[in-house]
Structure formats: structure tokens, C-alpha cells
XYZ file of C-alpha atoms in Angstrom:
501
model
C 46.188 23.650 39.962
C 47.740 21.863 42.816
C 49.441 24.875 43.834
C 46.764 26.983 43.731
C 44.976 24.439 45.773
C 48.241 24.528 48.462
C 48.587 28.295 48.551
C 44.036 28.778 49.079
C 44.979 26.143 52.038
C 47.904 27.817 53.577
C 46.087 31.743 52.815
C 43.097 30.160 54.713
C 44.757 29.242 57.684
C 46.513 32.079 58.109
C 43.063 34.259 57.584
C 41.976 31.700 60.401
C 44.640 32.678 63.032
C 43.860 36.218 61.881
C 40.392 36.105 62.925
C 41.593 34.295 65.868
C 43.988 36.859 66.808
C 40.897 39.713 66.047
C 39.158 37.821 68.671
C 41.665 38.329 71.438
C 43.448 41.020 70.782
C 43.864 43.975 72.747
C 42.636 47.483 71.613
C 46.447 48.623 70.948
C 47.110 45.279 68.823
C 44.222 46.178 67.108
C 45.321 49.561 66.633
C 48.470 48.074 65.340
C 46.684 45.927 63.156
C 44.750 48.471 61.430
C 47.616 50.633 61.108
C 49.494 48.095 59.795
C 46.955 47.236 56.802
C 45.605 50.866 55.468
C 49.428 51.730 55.296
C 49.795 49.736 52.541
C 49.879 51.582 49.419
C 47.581 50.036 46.768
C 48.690 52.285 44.023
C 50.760 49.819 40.946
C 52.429 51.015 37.631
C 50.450 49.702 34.580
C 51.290 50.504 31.383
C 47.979 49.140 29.827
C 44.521 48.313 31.981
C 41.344 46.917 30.282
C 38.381 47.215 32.077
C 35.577 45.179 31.603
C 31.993 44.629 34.296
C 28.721 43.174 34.606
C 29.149 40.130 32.785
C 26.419 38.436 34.875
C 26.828 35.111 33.797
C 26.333 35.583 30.169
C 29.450 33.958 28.591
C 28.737 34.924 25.121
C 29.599 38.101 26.036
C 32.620 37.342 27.896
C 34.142 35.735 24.588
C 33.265 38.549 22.703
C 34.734 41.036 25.009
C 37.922 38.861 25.235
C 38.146 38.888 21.575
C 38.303 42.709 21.236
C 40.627 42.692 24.319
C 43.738 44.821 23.942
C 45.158 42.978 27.162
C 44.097 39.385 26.941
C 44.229 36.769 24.429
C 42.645 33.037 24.207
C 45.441 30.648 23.356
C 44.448 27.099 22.844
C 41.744 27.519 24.784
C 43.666 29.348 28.048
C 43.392 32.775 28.497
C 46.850 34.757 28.847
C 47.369 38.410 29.929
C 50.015 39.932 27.200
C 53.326 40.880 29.427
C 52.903 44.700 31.264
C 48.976 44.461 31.076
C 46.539 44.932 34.174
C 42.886 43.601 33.686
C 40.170 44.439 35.935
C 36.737 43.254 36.371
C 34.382 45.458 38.193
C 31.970 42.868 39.871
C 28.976 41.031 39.272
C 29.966 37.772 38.267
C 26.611 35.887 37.903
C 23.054 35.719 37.818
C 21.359 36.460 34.009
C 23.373 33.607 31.967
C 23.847 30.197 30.960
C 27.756 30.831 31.841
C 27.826 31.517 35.939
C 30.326 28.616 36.540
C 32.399 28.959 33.611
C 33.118 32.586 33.934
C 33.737 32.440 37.370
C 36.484 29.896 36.379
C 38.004 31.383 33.761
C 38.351 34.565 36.072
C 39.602 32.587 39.353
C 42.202 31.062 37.069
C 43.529 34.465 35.566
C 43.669 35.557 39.173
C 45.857 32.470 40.487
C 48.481 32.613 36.913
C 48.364 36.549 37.548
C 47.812 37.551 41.028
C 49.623 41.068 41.170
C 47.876 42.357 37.449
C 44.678 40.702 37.992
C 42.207 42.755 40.227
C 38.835 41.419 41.152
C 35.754 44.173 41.979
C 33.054 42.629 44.697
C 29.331 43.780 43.202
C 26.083 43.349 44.660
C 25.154 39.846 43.000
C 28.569 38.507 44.439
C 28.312 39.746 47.859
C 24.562 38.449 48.269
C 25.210 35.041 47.776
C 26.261 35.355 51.238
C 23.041 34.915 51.999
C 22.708 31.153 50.796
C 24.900 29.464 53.882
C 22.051 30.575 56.293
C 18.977 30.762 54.596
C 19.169 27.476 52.445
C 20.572 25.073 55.530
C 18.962 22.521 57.076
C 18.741 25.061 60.409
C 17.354 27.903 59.308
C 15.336 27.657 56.000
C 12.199 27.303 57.552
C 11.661 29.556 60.603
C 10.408 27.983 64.219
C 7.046 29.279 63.611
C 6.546 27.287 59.882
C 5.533 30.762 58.431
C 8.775 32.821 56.350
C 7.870 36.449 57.095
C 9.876 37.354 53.587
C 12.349 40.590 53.095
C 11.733 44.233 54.316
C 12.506 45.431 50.773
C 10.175 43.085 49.100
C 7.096 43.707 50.944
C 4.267 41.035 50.291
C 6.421 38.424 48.585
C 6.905 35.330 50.883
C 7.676 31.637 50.192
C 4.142 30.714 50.684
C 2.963 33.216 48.799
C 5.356 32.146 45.453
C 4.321 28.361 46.060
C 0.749 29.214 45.388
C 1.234 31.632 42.900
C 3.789 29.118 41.037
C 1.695 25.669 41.788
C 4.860 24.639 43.843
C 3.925 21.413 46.172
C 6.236 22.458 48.896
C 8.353 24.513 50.798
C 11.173 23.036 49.738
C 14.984 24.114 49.619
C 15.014 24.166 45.921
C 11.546 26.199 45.828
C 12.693 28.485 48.415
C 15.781 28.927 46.341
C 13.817 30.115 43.249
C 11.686 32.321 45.689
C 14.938 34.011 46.517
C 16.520 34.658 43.365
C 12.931 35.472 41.605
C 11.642 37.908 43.775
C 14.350 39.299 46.278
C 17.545 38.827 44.553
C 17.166 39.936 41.392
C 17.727 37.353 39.201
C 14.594 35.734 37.687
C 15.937 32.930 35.398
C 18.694 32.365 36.715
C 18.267 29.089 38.303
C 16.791 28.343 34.858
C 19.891 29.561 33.715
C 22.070 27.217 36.002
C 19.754 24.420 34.581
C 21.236 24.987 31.340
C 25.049 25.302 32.204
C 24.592 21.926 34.156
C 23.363 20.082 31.021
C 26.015 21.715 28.964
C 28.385 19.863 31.322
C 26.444 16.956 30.908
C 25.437 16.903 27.484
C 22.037 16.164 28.128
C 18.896 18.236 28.121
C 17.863 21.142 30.300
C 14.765 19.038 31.270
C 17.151 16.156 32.338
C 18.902 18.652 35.347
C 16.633 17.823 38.286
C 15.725 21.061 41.120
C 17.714 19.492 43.908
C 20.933 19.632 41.048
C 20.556 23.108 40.732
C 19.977 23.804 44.305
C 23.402 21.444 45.085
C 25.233 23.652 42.577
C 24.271 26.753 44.334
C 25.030 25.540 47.742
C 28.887 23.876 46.329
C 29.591 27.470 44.226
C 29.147 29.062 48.292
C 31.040 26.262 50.305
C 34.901 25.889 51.404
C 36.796 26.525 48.351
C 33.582 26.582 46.082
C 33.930 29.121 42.803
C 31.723 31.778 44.918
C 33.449 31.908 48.070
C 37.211 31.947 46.294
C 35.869 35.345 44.184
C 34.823 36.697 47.763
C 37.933 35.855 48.955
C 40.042 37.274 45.870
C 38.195 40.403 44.958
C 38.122 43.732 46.533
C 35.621 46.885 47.316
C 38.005 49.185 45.900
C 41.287 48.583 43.710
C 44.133 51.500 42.530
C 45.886 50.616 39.918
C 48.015 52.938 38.241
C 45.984 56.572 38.412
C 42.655 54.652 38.061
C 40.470 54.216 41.058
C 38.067 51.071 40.246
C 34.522 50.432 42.351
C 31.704 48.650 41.274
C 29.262 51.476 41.485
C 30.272 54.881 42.230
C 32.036 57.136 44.273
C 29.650 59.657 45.711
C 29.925 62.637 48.171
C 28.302 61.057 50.610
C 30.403 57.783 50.024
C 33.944 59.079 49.880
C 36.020 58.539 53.080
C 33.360 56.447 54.540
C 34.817 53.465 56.176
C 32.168 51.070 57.844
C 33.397 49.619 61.187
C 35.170 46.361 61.004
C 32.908 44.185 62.977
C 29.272 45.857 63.540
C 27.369 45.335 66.211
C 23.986 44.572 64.069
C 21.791 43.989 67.438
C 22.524 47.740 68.211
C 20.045 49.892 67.715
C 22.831 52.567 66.405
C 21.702 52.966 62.509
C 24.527 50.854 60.372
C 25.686 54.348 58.412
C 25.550 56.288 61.606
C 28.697 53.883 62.777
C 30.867 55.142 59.993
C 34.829 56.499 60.182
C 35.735 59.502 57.775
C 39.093 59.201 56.421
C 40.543 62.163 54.112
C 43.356 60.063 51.687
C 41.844 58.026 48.903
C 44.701 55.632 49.686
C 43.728 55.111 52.954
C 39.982 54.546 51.945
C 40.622 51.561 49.767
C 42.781 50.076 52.135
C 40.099 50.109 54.986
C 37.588 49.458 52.943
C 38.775 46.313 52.202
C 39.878 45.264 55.271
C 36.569 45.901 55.900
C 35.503 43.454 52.977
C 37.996 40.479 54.146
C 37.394 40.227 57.455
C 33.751 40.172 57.027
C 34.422 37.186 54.400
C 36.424 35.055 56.082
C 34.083 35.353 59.452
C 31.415 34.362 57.130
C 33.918 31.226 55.864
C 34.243 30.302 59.578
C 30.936 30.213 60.165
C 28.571 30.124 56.885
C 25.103 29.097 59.191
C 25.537 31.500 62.109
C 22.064 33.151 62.101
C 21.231 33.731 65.889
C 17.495 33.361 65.079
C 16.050 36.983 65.818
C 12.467 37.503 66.176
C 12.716 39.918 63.007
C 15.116 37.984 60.502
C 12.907 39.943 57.839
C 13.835 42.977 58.722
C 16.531 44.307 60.891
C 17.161 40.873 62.213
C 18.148 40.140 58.290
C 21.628 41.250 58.649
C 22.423 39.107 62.543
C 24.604 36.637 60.868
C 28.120 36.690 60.491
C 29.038 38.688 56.944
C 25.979 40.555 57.800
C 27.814 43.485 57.931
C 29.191 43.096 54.106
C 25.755 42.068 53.294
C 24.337 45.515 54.729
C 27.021 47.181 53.011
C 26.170 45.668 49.733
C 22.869 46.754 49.402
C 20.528 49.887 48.283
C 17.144 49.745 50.884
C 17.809 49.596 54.616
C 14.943 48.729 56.846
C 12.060 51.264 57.587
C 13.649 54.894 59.242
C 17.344 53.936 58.417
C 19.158 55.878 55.966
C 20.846 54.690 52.974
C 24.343 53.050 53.528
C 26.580 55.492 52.134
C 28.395 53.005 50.118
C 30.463 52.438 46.374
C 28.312 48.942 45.849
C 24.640 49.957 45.341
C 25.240 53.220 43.922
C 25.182 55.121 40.471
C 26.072 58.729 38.662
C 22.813 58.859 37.001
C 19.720 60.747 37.463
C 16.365 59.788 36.052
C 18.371 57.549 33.979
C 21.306 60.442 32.696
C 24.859 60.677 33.413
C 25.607 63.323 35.708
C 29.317 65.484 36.032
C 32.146 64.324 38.972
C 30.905 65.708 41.746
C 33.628 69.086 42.760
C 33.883 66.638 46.480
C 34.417 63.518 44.551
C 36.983 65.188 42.089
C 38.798 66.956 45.247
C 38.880 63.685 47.036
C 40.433 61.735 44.151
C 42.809 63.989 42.260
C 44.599 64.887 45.831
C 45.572 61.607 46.073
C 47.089 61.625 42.306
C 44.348 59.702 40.676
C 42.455 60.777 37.375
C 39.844 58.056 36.540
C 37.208 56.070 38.243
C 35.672 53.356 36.798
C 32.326 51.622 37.473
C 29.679 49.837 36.829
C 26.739 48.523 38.340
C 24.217 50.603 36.323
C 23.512 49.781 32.642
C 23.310 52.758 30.296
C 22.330 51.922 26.526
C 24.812 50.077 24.387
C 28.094 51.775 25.074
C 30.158 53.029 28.259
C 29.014 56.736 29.429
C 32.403 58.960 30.238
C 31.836 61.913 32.895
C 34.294 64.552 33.353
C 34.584 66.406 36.713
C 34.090 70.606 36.424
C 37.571 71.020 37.116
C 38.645 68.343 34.397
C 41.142 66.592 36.822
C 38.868 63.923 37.307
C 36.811 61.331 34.627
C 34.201 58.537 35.746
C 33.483 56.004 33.047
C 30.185 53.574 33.330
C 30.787 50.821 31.459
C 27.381 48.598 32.157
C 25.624 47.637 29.381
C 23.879 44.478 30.073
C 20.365 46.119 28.780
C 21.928 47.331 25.313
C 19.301 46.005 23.012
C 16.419 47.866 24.426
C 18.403 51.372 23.135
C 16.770 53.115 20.926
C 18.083 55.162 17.649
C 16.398 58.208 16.013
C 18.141 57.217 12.691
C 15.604 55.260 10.955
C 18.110 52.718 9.324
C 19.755 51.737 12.368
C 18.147 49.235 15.180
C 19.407 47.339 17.682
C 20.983 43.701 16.453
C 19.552 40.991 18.900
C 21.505 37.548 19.961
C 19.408 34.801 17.436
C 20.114 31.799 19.860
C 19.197 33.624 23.408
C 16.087 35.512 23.066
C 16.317 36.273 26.588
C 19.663 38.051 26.440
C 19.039 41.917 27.144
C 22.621 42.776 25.929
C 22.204 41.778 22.165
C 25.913 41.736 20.718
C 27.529 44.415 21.841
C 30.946 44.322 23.482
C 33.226 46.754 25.097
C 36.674 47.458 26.503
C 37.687 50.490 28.428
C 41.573 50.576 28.107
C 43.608 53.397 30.022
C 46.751 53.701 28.699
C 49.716 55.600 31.007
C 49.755 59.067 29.557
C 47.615 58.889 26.484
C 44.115 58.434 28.163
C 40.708 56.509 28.075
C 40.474 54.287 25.047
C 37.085 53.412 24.363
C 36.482 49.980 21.688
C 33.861 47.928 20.677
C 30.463 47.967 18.730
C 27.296 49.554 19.905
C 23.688 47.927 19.728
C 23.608 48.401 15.774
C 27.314 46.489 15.372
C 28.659 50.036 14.331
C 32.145 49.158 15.736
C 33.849 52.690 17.364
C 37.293 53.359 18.868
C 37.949 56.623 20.426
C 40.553 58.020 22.873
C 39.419 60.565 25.691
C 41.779 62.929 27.213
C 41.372 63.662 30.599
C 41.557 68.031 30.912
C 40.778 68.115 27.134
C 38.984 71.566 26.470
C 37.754 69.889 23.005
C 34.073 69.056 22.993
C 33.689 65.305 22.539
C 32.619 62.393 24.598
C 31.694 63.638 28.280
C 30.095 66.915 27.379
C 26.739 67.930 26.620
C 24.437 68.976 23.665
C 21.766 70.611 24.901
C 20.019 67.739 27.200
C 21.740 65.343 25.132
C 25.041 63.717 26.267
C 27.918 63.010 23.699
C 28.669 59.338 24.584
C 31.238 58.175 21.606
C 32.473 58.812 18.376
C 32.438 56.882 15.035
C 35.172 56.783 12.662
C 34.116 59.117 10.180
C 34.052 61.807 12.859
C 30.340 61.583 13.617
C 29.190 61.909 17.484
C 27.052 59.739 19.413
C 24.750 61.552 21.490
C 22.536 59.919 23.978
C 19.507 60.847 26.093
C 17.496 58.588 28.905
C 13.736 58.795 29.880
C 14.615 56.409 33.096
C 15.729 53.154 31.360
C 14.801 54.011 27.897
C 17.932 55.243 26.426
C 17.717 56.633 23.005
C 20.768 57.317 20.669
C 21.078 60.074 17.826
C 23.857 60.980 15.627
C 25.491 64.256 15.184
């Protein structure tokens, strides 16, 4: 640990004369710059890759996953990757678990013991947290005027507003923290949650974990070398590795070859997407987009508080801080009249709830560049990962979310969802998955589905035998048991509902 310590102080002043260079440098050094960094070919040999997303916090699930894994193993207590194997996690570390901190560890240290087979997948509940620096310090958590106008996507909710409706004596950092994660971040227990995992530490009770401790947790997990900014620092938009192509939500056609520009002018009155490069190589793509990604981190590292105090911070002003940009990019509403950001964060392939085929733009895009999967998460779907095939069958999208597993539904009469009997609140129940993708023999699908039927299946990308990726009539074939038997699923929205065939 004290070289990992060493090596995050000598990477961070290097990033530091980076930015410091950005700031001076002429347009052709610039040039140079950028030239320099999208040549880099992101593309690595693996001869085994488990996939695994969304674990949100909820360490349970992690241990679960980790004993199914194919490419890591728990030895006294330390995880190791077994020798040729790639893991990557696609994003969304936190927010709906007692196991934020932990994970987050556990994952940071895989990354520093295996830096080149180790690939780390920014999601929207990492890249918000961005949002604590400015909001929560002593400068800027109350505005001049004494009154919080609130969030243009949450219209209605404010800070006074919560403190009356919760009985809350003040507007206080920790209260204002709640406000956030309750009602604009998504995440309504989890500074309950965080309550918990601090007694753990502690061995006492929940009860015993004062506001202010949770609040000083938050704000440490986002400082200099806290567990939050190091995953910001480590992880990526986009990862290639091997023929796989790995975002956290999905690659769309109005998202491929979209490069947003490297430092946004967010006072402009030029519409965020409307400031987009196109780029035709996949290669190329990843490689800008996470320049994109770093540099907006590490100006955010420099300076975490830089708000410039607009006269609109809830709306367009929102984004005038420094990683505002990443923020923006991060994100599914923009303020009123601007369009969506075409982007691979805060996106999905499903339609009123169903899986949808690889778009013929998407599959173009990707199979030119010699790549034959994308993975993603981002959007649960029932208890098990979804597979999509592309018309042409050159390309296959798996969706491997499925953080709201118990809630799916099963025609069969003598099968029912199994729910966690210790954490009532967990919407996963006990399933667990791995997506493997093994060089030349396909998509390996393991695990057990929200009955604790375990299933392992291999998908072949180009097969022309029906199986998981195809239809049934409106139904979509989404695994297959060991006897043969098909899993079919359908979705009304977010009520997914299984049926065997």
C-alpha cells in the first residue's frame, strides 16, 4: 500500500503539470496533444473477461458474484485475478447498500495489484458525486439569497421544502445532504445505508453513527485521495478489451462517434450536444472519450469548490463548476429546450421496458473496427442479463443489470422470486451473475435467476440457432436451463415477467 500511495502521488503531479500545460498551450501543442492520446490503441488480448455491473453498494451481492466468478477468487480474505484473466466492472459503485466503502476498496485494490487486466467503467452514481465538493462546502451550500432554488429536473423539491416535510430543524449540511441523495440523486437510503457500514466498522449500533459522521464520510470518500475520487481517477467512459467494447449504458446511433469537447464553455449559450466532434473509428472514440473523462476529473481534483455563483445554479447555471462538463455528460434531463446529451452514461436498449436488436449504425460502427460484443449496464432487466444480437449477427449487446431482480415475475405457479431474509430492503433478492467472454468460444452466461434456478449457457455470436437473443412472438428468449428449457421474458415498463418454454 505504500506504493500505491507513491505512484497516486507521482500520477497526480504529473496530471497537475498536464492541466498546467492544457492551460498554456498553444493550439498546435494541443493538436499534438490530442493526437498523441486517441492514437493509442486500447484494444488488449484476453483470453478470459468476466463482466460484472451495478453493484451499488450492496456487498452481499458482490461476494456472491465473486463466488461464481470464473476469473477471480477470495484467498484468505484477498481477492486474486487467476493468471490470463481480465475483469471488468461496468460502473455504479454505490448508493443502495450497506457496502459503499468496502466495495469501493476491494475494487481500488484489484486495480492497483492488476492495473493492465483490471478495467474500471464510470456510471452515473460515480460521476455525480462530483457534485458534493461544491454543493456541501462551507461556500456554497447555502446560496447568497438564504433560499436553495433546487434542480431543473426535480421541479418542486427544495431543501426547505424536505425540512418541513421531514421535521428537519435546519438547513444543515447533513440535512441538505439527505435532500440530495433522497430526492435528486437517486438514492433514498443511502445515507441510511452509510449509517450502517460506519457502525459495522465500529461495532456499535446504527443509532450510535451521528448525521455529521455520515456527512464527514461522504465529504472524505470525494477528497484528495478519498475512495471516490481514486475510482474517478482509475475508471474510464469506454474500455476495449479484447473484441469487447464495455460502456456503462449503451451505445446508441445517436451516441456513436460523439466526442464532447474537452473543456466546454458552460456559460455559452451553444446547447452542450450541439458542441459535439464526430469521429468514424470505434478506437478513436474510446480514446477521446476518455480523455474527455480525465481531464474533466482532474480539473475537478484541482479545484473541487469552484462554483462561480450564477444567478441560475438550478438550472443551466448547475453545470458552471469545474467537472461540470462530465457532470452534464453523465446525466439523462438537460435543462428546459436542450436536447438530450447524446451520451453511453444515461442511456439504455430498451423500450417500454423490452430489449431491443443492435441498431444496423451501432453494429456498422463496431464490427468495422473488429469488435463483436458490447456490454452494459445501467438499466435493470428482471433477474438475469438480456443478450441482443445485431440484424446482421456481427454484433451482440449484453445488459447485465439486475439490481431489481426480486420484483420479476413467473407465470409458472411453483416458482417465485427468493428474497434476501436479513435485508428486506434489498431489490436484488439472491441472484448473481457473471458474463464471461471467452476468445473464440463466445458469451458465457452463469449464475441463478430470482427463483435460485442456477443456468449456464454459451451464446455464439452469428449463430443462426434460435436461443437466447431472439424472439417468441413478443416474448424475448433471455437464457436457458440445463435440461434444455428456455427462458422467455416479457416487460410491461418495469414489471418483468418470466415464462418457460
Amino acid at each position: 500500500m505504500r506504493f500505491a500511495a507513491m505512484h497516486s502521488v507521482v500520477r497526480a503531479r504529473l496530471q497537475s503539470l498536464a492541466l498546467s500545460f492544457l492551460a498554456v498551450a498553444t493550439a498546435s501543442e494541443l493538436a499534438w496533444l490530442w493526437s498523441k492520446a486517441t492514437s493509442k490503441r486500447v484494444c488488449k488480448k484476453a483470453k478470459l473477461i468476466g463482466y460484472v455491473t451495478d453493484v451499488e453498494g450492496d456487498f452481499a451481492y458482490w461476494n456472491r458474484y465473486v463466488g461464481l466468478s470464473r476469473v477471480l477468487r477470495r484467498v484468505d480474505g484477498r481477492l486474486e485475478l487467476k493468471d490470463g484473466c481480465h475483469l471488468v466492472f461496468g460502473g455504479d459503485t454505490v448508493d443502495r447498500g450497506t457496502g459503499d466503502l468496502r466495495f469501493l476498496k476491494e475494487l481500488l485494490t484489484l486495480k492497483s495489484a492488476y492495473p493492465d487486466r483490471v478495467h474500471l467503467i464510470l456510471g452515473n452514481r460515480d460521476v455525480n458525486k462530483m457534485r458534493l465538493t461544491a454543493e456541501l462546502c462551507d461556500k456554497h451550500w447555502l446560496p447568497d439569497d438564504g433560499a436553495h432554488p433546487g434542480v431543473y429536473w426535480a421541479p418542486g423539491s427544495t431543501p426547505a421544502a424536505f425540512q418541513q416535510k421531514h421535521g428537519l430543524a435546519e438547513d444543515n449540511r447533513a440535512n441538505r445532504l439527505k435532500w440530495m441523495l433522497k430526492e435528486n440523486l437517486g438514492s433514498p437510503d443511502a445515507f441510511e445505508f452509510r449509517r450502517v457500514e460506519l457502525s459495522t466498522f465500529r461495532s456499535c449500533k446504527p443509532a450510535n453513527v451521528s448525521d455529521d459522521e455520515v456527512l464527514e464520510s461522504y465529504l472524505q470518500s470525494v477528497a484528495p485521495y478519498g475512495l471516490m475520487t481514486e475510482y474517478l481517477q482509475q475508471a474510464q467512459l469506454a474500455a476495449i478489451v479484447g473484441d469487447c467494447l464495455f460502456v456503462h449504458g449503451a451505445c446508441l446511433p445517436r451516441s456513436i462517434g460523439m466526442v464532447p469537447p474537452l473543456n466546454h464553455d458552460e456559460t455559452s449559450a451553444l446547447p452542450f450536444s450541439a458542441s459535439f466532434a464526430k469521429v468514424e473509428c470505434v478506437h478513436e472514440w474510446v480514446a477521446q472519450l476518455n480523455l474527455f473523462a480525465s481531464t474533466q476529473v482532474q480539473q475537478w481534483i484541482k479545484d473541487p469548490y469552484h462554483w462561480p455563483g450564477a444567478s441560475d445554479r438550478g438550472g443551466e447555471g448547475f453545470f458552471q463548476r469545474t467537472g461540470g462538463g462530465l457532470l452534464r455528460y453523465g446525466m439523462n434531463d438537460m435543462p428546459e429546450g436542450q436536447p438530450p446529451v447524446p451520451g453511453v452514461v444515461y442511456a439504455n436498449y430498451l423500450v417500454q421496458g423490452n430489449p431491443q436488436d443492435v441498431a444496423p449504425e451501432v453494429e456498422e460502427f463496431v464490427s468495422k473496427g473488429g469488435l463483436r460484443y458490447i456490454l452494459t449496464g445501467h438499466q435493470p432487466h428482471g433477474d438475469a442479463p438480456v443478450i441482443m444480437q445485431s440484424a446482421g449477427k456481427k454484433v451482440m449487446a449484453v445488459a447485465a443489470d439486475t439490481s431489481y431482480a426480486k420484483f420479476t415475475k413467473w407465470l409458472e405457479e411453483d416458482r417465485s422470486a427468493l428474497t434476501d431474509p436479513i435485508d428486506n430492503k434489498n431489490t436484488r433478492g439472491l441472484v448473481a451473475f457473471e458474463v464471461c467472454v471467452e476468445e473464440t468460444k463466445g458469451v458465457n452466461i452463469h449464475g441463478s435467476l430470482s427463483d435460485g434456478t442456477m443456468v449456464d449457457f454459451t451464446c455464439h455470436n452469428g449463430s443462426s440457432m434460435q436461443g437466447p437473443g431472439d424472439k417468441v412472438g413478443e416474448w424475448w428468449i433471455k437464457g436457458k436451463l440445463p435440461d434444455g428449457r428456455l427462458v422467455i421474458t416479457h416487460a410491461e415498463g418495469f414489471n418483468v415477467t418470466n415464462q418457460l418454454l
